mmCIF file with all atom_site columns, C-alpha atoms in Angstrom:
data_model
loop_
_atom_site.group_PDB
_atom_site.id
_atom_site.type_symbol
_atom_site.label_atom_id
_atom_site.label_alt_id
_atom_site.label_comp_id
_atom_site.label_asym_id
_atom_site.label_entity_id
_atom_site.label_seq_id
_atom_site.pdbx_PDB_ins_code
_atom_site.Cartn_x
_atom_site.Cartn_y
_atom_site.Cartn_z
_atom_site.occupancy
_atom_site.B_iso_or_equiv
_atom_site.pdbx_formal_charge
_atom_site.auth_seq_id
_atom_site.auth_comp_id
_atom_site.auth_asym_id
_atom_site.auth_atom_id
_atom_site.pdbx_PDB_model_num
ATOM 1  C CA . UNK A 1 1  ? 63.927 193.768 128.341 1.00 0.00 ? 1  UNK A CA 1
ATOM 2  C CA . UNK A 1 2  ? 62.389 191.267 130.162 1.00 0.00 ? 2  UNK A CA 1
ATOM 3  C CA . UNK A 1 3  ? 64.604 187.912 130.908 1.00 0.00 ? 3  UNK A CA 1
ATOM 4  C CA . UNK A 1 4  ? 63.635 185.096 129.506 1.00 0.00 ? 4  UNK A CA 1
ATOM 5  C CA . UNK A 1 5  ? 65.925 182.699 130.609 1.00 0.00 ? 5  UNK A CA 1
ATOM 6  C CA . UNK A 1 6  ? 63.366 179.267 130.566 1.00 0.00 ? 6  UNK A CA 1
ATOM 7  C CA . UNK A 1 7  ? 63.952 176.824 127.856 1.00 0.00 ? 7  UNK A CA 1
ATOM 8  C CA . UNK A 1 8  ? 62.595 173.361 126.543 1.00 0.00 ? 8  UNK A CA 1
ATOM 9  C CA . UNK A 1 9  ? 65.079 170.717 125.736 1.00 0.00 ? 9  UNK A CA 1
ATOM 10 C CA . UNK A 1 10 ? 63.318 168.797 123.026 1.00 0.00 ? 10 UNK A CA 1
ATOM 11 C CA . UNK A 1 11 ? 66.612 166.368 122.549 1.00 0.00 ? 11 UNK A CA 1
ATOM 12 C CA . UNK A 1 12 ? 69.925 165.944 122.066 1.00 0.00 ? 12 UNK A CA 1
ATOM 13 C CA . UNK A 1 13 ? 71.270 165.154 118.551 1.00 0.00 ? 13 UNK A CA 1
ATOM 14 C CA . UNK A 1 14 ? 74.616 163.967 116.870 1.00 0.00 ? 14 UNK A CA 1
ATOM 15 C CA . UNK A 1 15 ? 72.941 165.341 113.777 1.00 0.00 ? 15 UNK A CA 1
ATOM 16 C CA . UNK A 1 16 ? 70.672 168.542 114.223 1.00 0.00 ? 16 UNK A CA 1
ATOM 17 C CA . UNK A 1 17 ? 70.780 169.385 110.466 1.00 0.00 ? 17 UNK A CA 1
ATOM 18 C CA . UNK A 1 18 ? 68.154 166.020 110.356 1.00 0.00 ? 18 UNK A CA 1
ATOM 19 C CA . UNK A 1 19 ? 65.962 167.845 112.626 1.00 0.00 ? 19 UNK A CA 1
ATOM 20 C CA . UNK A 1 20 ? 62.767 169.654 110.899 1.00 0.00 ? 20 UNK A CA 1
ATOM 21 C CA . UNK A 1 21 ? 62.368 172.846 112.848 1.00 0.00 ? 21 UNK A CA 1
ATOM 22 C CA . UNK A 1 22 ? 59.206 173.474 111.678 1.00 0.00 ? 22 UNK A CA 1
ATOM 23 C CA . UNK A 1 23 ? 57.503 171.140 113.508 1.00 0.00 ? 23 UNK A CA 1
ATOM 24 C CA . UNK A 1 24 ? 58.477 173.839 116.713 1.00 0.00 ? 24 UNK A CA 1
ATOM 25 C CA . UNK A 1 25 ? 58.844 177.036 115.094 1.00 0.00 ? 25 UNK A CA 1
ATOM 26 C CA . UNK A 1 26 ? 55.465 178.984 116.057 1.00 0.00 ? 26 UNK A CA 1
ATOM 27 C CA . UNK A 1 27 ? 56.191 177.728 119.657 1.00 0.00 ? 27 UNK A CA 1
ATOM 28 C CA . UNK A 1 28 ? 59.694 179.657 120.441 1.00 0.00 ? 28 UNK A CA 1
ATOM 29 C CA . UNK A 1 29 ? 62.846 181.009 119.108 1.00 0.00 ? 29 UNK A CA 1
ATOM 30 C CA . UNK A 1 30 ? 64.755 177.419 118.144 1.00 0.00 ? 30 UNK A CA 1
ATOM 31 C CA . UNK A 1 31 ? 68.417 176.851 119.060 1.00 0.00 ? 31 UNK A CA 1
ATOM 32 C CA . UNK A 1 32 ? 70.922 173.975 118.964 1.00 0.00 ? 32 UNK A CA 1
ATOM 33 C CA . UNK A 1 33 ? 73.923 174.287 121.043 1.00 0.00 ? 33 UNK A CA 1
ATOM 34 C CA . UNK A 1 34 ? 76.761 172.392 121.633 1.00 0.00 ? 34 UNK A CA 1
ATOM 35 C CA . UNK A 1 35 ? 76.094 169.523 124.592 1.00 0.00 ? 35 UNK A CA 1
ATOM 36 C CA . UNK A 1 36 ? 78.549 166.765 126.138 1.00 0.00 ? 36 UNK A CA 1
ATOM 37 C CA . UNK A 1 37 ? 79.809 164.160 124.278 1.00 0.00 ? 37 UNK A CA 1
ATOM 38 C CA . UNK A 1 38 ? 79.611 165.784 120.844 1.00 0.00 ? 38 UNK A CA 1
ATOM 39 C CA . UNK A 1 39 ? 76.150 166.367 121.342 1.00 0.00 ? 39 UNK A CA 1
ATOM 40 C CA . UNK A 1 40 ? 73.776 169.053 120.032 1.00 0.00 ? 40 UNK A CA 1
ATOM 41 C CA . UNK A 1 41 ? 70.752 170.295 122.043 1.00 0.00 ? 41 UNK A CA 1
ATOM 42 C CA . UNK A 1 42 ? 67.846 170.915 120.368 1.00 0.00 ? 42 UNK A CA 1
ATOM 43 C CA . UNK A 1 43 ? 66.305 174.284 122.747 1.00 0.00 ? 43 UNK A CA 1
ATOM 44 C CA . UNK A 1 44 ? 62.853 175.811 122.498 1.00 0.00 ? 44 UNK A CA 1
ATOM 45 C CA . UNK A 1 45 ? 61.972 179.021 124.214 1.00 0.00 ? 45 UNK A CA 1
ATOM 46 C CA . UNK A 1 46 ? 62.884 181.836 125.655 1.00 0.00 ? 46 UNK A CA 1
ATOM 47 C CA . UNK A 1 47 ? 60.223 182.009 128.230 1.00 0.00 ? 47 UNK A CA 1
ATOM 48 C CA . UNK A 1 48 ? 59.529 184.507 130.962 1.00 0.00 ? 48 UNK A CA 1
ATOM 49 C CA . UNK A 1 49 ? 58.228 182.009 133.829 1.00 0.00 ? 49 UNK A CA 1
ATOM 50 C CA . UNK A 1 50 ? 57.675 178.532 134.522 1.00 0.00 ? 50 UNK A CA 1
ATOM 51 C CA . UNK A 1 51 ? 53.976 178.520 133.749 1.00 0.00 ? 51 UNK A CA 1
ATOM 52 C CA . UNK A 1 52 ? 54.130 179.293 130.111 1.00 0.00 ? 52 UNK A CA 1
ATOM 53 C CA . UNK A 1 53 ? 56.899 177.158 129.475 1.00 0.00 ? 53 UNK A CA 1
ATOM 54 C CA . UNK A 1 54 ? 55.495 174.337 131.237 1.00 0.00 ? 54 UNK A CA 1
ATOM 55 C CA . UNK A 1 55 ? 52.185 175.096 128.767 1.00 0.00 ? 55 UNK A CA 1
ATOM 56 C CA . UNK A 1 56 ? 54.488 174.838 125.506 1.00 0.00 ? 56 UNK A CA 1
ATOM 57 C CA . UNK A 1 57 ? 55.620 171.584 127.082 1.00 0.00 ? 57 UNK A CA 1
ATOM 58 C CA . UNK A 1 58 ? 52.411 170.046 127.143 1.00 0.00 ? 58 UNK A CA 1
ATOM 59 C CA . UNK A 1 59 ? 51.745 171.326 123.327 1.00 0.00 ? 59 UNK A CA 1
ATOM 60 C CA . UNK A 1 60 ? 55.132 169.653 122.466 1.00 0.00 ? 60 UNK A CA 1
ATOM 61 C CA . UNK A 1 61 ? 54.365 166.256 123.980 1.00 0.00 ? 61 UNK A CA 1
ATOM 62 C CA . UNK A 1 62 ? 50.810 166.591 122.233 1.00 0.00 ? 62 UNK A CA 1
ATOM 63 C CA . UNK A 1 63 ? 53.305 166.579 119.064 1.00 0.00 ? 63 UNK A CA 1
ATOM 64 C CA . UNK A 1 64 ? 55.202 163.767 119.715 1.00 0.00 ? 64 UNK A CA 1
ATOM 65 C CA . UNK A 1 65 ? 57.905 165.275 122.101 1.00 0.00 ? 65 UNK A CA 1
ATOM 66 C CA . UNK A 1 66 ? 57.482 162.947 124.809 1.00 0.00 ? 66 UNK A CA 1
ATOM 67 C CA . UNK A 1 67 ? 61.228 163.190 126.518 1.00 0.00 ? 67 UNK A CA 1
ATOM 68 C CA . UNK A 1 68 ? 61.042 166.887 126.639 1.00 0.00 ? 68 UNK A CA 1
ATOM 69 C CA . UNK A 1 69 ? 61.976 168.925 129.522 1.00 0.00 ? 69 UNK A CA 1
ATOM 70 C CA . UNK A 1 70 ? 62.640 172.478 131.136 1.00 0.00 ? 70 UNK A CA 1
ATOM 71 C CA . UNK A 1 71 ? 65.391 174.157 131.712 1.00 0.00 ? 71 UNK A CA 1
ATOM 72 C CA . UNK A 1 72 ? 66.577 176.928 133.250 1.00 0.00 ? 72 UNK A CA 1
ATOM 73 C CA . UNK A 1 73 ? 69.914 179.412 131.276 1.00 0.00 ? 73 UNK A CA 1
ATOM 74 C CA . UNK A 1 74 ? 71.882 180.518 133.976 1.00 0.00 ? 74 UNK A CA 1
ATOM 75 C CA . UNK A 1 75 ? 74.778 182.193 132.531 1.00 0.00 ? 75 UNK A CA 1
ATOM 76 C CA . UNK A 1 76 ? 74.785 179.654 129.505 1.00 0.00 ? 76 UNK A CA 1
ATOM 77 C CA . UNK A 1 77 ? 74.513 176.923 132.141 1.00 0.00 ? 77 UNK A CA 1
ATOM 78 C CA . UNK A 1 78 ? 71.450 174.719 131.826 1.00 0.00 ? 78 UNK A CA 1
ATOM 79 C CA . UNK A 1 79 ? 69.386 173.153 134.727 1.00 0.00 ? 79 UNK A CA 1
ATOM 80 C CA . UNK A 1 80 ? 66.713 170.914 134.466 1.00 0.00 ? 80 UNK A CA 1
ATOM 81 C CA . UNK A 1 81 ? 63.442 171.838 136.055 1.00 0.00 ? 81 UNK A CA 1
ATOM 82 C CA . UNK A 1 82 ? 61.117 169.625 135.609 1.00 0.00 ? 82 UNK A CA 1
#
């Protein structure tokens, strides 16, 4: 299996039932997971390379995403990327 280890962090939530998934589902498997502070993040992707998840980052600004970002799972550890 290929790894696909790049991510989009559309936000970070104290209440991620509120968020409508649907507005993100035919972009990427959808995950929350538990942040700092008590925080959920709200994680689009998997993506094999940078390219096409820098692509699904443009389509989720086009929706209203503005404060997205990529990340990189390294072992469960996220980096930003850009």
């Amino acid at each position: 299996k290929v790894p696909q280890p790049y991510f989009i962090r559309l936000m970070a939530t104290s209440t991620p039932s509120k968020f409508d998934q649907s507005q993100v589902d035919d972009l990427g498997d959808v995950q929350k997971r538990k942040g700092e502070n008590g925080m959920t993040l709200i994680l689009v992707g998997g993506y094999p390379d940078v390219e096409t998840a820098t692509e699904i980052q443009n389509v989720l600004r086009d929706r209203g995403f503005k404060e997205c970002y990529l990340v990189k799972d390294e072992k469960g550890k996220l980096t930003r990327i850009r």
